[in-house]
mmCIF file of C-alpha atoms in Angstrom:
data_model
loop_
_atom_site.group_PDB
_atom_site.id
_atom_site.type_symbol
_atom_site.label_atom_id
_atom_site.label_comp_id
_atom_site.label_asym_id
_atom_site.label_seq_id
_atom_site.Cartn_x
_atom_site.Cartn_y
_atom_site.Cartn_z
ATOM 1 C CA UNK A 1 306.850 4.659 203.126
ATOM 2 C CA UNK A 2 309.077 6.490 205.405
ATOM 3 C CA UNK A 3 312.231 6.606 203.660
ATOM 4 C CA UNK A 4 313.567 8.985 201.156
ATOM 5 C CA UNK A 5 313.287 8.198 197.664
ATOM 6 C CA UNK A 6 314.604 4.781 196.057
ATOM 7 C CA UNK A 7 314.130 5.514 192.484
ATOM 8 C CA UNK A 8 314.034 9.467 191.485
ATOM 9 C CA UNK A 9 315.172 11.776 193.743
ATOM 10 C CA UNK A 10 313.119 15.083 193.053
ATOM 11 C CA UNK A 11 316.565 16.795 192.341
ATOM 12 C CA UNK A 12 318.216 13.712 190.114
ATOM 13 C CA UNK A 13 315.953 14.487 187.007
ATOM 14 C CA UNK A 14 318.434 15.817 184.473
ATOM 15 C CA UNK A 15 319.942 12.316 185.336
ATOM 16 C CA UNK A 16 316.984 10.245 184.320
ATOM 17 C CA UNK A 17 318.449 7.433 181.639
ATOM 18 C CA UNK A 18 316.642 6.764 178.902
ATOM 19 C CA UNK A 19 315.687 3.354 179.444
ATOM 20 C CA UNK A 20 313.589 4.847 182.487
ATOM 21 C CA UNK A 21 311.833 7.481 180.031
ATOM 22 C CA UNK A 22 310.986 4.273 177.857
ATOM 23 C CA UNK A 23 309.579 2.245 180.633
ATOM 24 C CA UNK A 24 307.715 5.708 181.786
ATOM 25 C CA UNK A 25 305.995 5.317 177.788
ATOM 26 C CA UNK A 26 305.132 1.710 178.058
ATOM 27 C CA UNK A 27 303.207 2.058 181.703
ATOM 28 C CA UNK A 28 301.229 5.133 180.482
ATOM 29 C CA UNK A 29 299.794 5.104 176.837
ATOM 30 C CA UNK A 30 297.502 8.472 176.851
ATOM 31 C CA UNK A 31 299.171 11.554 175.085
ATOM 32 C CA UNK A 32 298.843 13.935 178.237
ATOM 33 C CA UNK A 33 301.623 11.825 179.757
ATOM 34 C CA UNK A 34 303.916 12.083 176.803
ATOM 35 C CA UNK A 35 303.448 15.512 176.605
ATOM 36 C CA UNK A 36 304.582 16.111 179.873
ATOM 37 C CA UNK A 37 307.509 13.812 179.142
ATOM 38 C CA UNK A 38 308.130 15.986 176.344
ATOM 39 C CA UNK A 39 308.963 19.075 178.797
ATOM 40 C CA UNK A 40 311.745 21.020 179.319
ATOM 41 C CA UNK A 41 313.531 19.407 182.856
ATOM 42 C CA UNK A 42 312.597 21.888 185.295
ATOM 43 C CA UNK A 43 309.176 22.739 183.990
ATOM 44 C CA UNK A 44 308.524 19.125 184.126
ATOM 45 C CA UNK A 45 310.225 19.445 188.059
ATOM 46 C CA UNK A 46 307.490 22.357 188.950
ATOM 47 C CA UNK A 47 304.912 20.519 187.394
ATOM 48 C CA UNK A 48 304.979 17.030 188.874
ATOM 49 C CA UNK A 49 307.140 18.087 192.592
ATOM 50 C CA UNK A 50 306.020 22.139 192.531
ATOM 51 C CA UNK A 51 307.797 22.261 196.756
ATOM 52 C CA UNK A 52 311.455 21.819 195.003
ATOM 53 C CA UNK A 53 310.433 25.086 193.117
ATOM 54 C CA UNK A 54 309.786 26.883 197.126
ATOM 55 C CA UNK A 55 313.142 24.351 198.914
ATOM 56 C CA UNK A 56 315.413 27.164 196.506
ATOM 57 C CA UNK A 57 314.200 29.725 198.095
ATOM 58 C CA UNK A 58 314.712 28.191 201.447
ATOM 59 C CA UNK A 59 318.315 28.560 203.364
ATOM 60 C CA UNK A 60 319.932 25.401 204.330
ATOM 61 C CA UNK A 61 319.061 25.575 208.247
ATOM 62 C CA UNK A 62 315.543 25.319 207.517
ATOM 63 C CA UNK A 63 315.023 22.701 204.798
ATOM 64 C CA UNK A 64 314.377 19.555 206.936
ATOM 65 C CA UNK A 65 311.068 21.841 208.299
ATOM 66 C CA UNK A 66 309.392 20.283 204.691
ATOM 67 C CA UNK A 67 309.454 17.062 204.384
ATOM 68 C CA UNK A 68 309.878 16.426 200.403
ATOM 69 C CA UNK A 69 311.138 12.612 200.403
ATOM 70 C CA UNK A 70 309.031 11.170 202.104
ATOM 71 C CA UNK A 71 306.886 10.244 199.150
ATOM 72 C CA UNK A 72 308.918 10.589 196.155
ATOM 73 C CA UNK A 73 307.314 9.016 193.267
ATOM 74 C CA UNK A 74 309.964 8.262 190.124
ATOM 75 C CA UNK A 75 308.377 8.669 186.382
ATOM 76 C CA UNK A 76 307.726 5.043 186.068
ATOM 77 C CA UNK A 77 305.710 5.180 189.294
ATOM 78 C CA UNK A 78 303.393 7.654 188.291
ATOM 79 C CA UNK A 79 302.967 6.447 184.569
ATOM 80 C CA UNK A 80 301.764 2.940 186.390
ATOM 81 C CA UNK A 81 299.418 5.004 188.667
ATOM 82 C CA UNK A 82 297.922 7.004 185.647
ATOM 83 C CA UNK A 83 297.076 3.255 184.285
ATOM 84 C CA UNK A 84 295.077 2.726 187.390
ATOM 85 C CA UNK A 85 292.559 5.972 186.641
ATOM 86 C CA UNK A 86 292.623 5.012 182.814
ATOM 87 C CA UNK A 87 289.142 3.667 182.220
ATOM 88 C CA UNK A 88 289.205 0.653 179.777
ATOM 89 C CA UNK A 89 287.205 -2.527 178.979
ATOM 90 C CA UNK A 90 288.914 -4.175 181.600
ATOM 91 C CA UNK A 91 289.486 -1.139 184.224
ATOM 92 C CA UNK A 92 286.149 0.289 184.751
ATOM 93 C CA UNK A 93 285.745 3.872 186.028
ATOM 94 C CA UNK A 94 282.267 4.785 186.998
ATOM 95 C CA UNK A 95 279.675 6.655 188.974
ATOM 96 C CA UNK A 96 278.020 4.133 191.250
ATOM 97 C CA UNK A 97 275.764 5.854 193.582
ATOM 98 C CA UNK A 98 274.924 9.004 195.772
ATOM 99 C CA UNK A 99 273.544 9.018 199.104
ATOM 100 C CA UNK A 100 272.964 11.343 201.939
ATOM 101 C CA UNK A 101 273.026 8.732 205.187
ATOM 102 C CA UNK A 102 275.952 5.955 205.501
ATOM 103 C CA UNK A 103 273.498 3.322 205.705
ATOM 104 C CA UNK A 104 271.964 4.766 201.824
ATOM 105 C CA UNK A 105 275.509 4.375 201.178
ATOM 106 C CA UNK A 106 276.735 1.153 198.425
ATOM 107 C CA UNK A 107 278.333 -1.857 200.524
ATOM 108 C CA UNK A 108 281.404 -2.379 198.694
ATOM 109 C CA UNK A 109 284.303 -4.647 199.639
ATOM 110 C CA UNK A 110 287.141 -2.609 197.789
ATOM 111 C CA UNK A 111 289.153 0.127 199.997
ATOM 112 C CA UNK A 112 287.908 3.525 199.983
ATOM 113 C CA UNK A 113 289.358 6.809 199.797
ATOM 114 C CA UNK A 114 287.192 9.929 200.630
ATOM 115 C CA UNK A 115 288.212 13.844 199.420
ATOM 116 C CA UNK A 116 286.784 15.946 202.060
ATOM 117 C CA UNK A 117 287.308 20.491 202.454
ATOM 118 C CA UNK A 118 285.917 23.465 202.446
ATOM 119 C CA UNK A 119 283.350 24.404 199.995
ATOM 120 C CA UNK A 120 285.281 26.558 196.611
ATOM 121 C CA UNK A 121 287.943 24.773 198.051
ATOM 122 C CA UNK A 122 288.678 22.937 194.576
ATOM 123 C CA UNK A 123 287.925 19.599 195.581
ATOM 124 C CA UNK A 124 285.711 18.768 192.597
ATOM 125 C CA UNK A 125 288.174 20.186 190.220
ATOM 126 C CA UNK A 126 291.096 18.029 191.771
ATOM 127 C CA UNK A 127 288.564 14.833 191.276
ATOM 128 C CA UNK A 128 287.814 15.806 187.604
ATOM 129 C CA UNK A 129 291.535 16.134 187.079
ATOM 130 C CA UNK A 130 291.878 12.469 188.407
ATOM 131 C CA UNK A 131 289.246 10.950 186.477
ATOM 132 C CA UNK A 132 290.445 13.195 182.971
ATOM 133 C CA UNK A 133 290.867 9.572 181.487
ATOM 134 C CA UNK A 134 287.974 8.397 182.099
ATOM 135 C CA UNK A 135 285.787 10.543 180.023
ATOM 136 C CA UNK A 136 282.655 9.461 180.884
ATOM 137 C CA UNK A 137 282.432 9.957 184.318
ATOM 138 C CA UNK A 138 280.874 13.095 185.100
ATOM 139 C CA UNK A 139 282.542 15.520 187.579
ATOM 140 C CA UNK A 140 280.787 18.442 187.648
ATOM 141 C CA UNK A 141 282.819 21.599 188.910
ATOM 142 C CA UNK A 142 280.846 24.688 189.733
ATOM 143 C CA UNK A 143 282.068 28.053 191.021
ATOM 144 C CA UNK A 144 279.300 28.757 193.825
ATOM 145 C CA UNK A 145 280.774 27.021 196.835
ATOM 146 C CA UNK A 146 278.697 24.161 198.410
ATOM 147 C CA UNK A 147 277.697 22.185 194.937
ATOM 148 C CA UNK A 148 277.920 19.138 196.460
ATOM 149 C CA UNK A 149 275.107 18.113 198.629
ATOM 150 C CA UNK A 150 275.812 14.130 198.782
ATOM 151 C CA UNK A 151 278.343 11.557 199.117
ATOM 152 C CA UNK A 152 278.800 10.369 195.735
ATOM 153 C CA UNK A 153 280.792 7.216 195.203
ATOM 154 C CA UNK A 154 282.946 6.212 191.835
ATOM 155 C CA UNK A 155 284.465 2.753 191.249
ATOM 156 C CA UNK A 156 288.030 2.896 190.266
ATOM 157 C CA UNK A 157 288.787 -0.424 188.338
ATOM 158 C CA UNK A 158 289.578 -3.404 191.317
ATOM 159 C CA UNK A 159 291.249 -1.003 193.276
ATOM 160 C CA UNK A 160 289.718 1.246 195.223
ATOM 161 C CA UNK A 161 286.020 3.707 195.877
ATOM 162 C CA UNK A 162 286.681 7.112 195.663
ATOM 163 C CA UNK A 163 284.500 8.984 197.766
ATOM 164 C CA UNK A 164 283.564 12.896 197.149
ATOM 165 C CA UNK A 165 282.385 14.437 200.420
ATOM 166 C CA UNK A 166 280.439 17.435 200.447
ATOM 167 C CA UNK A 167 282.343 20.732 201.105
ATOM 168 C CA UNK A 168 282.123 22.013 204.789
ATOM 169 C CA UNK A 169 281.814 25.874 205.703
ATOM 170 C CA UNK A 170 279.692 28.325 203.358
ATOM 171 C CA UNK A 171 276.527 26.664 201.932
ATOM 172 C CA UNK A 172 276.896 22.915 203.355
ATOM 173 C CA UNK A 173 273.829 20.993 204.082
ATOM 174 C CA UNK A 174 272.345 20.819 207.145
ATOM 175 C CA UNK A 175 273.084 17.508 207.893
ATOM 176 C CA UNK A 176 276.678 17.708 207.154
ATOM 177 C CA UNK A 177 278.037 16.803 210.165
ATOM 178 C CA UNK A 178 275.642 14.245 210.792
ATOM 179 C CA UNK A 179 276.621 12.890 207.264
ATOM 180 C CA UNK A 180 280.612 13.178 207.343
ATOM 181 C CA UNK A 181 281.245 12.533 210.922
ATOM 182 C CA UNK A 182 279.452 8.740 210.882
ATOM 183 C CA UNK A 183 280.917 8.007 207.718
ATOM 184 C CA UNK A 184 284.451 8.873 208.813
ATOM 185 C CA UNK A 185 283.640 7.107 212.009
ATOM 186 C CA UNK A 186 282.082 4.411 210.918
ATOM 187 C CA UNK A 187 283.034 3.137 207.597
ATOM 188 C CA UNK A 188 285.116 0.147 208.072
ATOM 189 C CA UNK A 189 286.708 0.394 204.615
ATOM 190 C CA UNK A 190 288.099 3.355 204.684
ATOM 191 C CA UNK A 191 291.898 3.873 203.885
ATOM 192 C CA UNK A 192 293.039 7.295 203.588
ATOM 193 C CA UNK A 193 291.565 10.773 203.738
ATOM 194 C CA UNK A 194 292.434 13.347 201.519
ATOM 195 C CA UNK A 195 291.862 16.888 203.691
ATOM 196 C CA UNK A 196 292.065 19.666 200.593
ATOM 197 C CA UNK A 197 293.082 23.121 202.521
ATOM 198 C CA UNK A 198 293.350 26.444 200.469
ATOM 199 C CA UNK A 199 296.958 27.491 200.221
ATOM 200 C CA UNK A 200 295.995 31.176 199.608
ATOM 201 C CA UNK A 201 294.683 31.465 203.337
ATOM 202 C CA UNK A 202 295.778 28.683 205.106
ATOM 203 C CA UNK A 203 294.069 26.466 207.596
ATOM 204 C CA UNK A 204 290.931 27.861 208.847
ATOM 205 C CA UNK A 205 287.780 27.393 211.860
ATOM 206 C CA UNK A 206 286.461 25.088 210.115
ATOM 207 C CA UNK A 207 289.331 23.137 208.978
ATOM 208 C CA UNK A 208 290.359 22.209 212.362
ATOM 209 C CA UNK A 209 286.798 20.986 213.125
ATOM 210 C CA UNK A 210 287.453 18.153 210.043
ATOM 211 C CA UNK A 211 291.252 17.563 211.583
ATOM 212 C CA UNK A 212 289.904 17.193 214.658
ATOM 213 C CA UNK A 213 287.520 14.675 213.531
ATOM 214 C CA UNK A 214 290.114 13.108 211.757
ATOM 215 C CA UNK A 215 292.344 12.984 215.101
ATOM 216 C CA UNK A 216 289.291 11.277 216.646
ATOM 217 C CA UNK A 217 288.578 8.929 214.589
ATOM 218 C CA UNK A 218 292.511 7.527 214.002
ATOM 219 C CA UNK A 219 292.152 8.348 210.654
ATOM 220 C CA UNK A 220 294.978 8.458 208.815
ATOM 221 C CA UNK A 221 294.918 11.356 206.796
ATOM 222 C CA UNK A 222 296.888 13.524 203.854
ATOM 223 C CA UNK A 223 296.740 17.403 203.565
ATOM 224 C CA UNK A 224 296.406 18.950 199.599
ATOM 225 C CA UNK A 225 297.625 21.768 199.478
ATOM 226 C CA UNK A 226 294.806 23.443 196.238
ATOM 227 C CA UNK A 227 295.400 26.925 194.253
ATOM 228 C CA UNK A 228 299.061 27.123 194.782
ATOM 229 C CA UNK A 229 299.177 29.056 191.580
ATOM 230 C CA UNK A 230 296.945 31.907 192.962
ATOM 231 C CA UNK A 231 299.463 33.669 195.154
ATOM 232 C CA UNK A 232 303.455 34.669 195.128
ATOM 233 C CA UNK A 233 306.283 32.314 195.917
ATOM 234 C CA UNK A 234 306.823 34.250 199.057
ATOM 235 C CA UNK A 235 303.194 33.961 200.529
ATOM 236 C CA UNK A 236 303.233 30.056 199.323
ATOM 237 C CA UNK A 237 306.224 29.716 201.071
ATOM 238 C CA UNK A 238 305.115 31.182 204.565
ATOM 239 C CA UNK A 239 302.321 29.229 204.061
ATOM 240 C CA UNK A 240 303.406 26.106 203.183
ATOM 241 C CA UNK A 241 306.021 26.282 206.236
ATOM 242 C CA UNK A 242 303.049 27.412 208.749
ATOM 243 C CA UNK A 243 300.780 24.402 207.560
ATOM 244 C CA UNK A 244 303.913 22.082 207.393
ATOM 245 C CA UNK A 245 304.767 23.212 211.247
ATOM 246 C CA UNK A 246 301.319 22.664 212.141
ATOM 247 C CA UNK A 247 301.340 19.101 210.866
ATOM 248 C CA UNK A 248 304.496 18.107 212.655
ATOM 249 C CA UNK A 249 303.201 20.051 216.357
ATOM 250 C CA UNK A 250 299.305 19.353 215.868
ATOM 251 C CA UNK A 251 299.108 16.383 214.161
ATOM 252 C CA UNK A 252 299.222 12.390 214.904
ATOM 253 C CA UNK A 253 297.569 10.550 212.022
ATOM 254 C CA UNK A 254 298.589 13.093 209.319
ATOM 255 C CA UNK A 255 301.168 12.103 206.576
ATOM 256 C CA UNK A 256 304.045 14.527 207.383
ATOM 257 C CA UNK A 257 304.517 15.503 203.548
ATOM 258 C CA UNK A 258 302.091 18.097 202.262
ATOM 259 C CA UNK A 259 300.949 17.676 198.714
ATOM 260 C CA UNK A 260 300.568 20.506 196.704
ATOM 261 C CA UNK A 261 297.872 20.934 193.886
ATOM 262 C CA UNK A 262 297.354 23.881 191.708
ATOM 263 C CA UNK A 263 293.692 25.863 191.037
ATOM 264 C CA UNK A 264 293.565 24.793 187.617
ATOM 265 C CA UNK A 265 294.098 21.501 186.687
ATOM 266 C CA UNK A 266 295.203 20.793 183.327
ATOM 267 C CA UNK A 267 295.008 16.978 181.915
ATOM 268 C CA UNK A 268 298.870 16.882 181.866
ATOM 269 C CA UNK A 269 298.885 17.384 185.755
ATOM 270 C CA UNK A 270 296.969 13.987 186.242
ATOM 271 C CA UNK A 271 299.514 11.418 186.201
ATOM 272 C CA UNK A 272 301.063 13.155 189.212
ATOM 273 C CA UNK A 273 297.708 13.649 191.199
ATOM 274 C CA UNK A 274 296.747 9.911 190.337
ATOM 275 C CA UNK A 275 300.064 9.066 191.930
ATOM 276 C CA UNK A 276 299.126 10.447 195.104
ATOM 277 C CA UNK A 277 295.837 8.365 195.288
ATOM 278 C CA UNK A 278 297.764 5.087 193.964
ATOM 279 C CA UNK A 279 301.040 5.293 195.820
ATOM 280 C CA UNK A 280 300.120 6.708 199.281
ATOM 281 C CA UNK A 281 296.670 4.939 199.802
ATOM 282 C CA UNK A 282 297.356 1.073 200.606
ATOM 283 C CA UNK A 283 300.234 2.208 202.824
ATOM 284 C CA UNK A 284 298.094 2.654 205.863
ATOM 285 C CA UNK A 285 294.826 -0.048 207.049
ATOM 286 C CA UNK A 286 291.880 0.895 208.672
ATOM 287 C CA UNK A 287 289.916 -0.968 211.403
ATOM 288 C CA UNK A 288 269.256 -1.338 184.425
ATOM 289 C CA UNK A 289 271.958 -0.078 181.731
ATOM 290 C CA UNK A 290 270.853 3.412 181.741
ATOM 291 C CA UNK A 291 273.758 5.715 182.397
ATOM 292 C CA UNK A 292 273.808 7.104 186.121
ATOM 293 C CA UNK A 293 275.188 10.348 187.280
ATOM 294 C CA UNK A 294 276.453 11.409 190.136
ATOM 295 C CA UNK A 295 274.033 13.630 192.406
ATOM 296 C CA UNK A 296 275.388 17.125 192.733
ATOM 297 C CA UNK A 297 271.540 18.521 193.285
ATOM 298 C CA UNK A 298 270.903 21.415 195.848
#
């Protein structure tokens, strides 16, 4: 997990042969991923690895200060992740339950992954991006901050929970840290925490209260980078480096490589995001037929 890339190197994709683009085809069957396939080079480069885009702008002295290899998915990887968050009659994707204490919560042997930020921080919209191909799953995305009030869990296929944490800050419930902090302590199954941070302003109060939980717990933990779209190249850029600095000074159970997200989410995006979730997850271990829906209620 620590070495540089082995397959595709962010900067080799002119190079890519066409036996690789085949393979890429026959791993992912749903037209988003051909369409991105389908792109120019380097629109497909600042679509699925958007930090090469900000490394040009960098000067040579300063480049190893982002850490861009470290995960380095090839086009074959991330058609085989999209598979995993492709809901079929033999991979189920679903809503299983809500709940509000960790013992309300469903006892599930599969590993678990939990999404955790700031409320507005686009948390729900980076979940509804992942689940885009599995159509039934409801994601609801709201623009008043603090929409979700619960834990709600969704089954992806045999492979893993993913767990959507209520947002922390403006709006969160009153039990919140009551909520978050015994889950995150206690929950044995727990693999990898996704920490979502706004890129427009950076790492805030009440982001270091979740890092620091995070810290506490030995959790180990990945930083998304959301809304890198809403601001220039040169304010991403300072920012990125700040949050990136922070990580290597601050940080001990934090994967060094930042992963960047934009505010809007399109479907072609997905097979990159799922990537994340499938590729960086198992790396680290931790100590009636009516239709439900997940419980986003106030």
């Amino acid at each position: 997990m620590g070495a540089a890339a082995r397959r595709l190197a962010v900067g080799r994709l002119p190079d890519v042969p066409a036996a690789l683009w085949r393979a890429c085809r026959a791993y992912s069957t749903s037209q988003a991923f051909a369409e991105v396939l389908r792109l120019p080079r380097r629109q497909l480069t600042k679509l699925l690895f958007p930090l090469q885009e900000l490394e040009r702008q960098l000067v040579a002295d300063s480049r190893p200060n982002l850490h861009l290899k470290i995960f380095d998915p090839g086009l074959e990887d991330i058609g085989k992740a999209e598979s995993i968050f492709t809901a079929t009659a033999q991979n189920r994707i679903e809503y299983l339950s809500s709940a509000v204490r960790l013992d309300h919560a469903p006892d599930l042997p599969r590993p678990e992954v939990c999404f955790i930020g700031r409320s507005n921080v686009g948390k729900s919209s980076l979940i509804k991006a992942l689940f885009s191909l599995a159509p039934e799953v409801e994601v609801r995305v709201s623009k008043k901050p603090g929409h979700t009030k619960k834990m709600n869990f969704f089954k992806v296929g045999k492979y893993f929970t993913l767990v959507d944490m209520p947002g922390y800050g403006y709006r969160a419930p009153e039990d919140f840290v009551d909520m978050v902090e015994t889950y995150l302590k206690e929950r044995r199954n727990l693999m990898r925490t996704f920490l979502l941070v706004d890129s427009v302003v950076g790492i805030q109060k009440t982001d270091n209260i979740a890092i620091e939980m995070c810290e506490e717990f030995a959790l180990p933990y990945v930083m998304v980078l959301t809304k890198i779209d809403r601001s220039s190249k040169g304010h991403l850029l300072k920012q990125v480096l700040q949050i990136q600095k922070f990580v290597d000074t601050k940080t001990q159970g934090c994967f060094p490589q930042l992963f960047p997200v934009r505010g809007t989410l399109p479907n072609i995006c997905s097979g990159h995001q799922s990537s994340i979730m499938a590729r960086s997850t198992p790396a680290f271990s931790t100590r009636g037929q009516q239709e439900a829906v997940p419980d986003y209620s106030f």
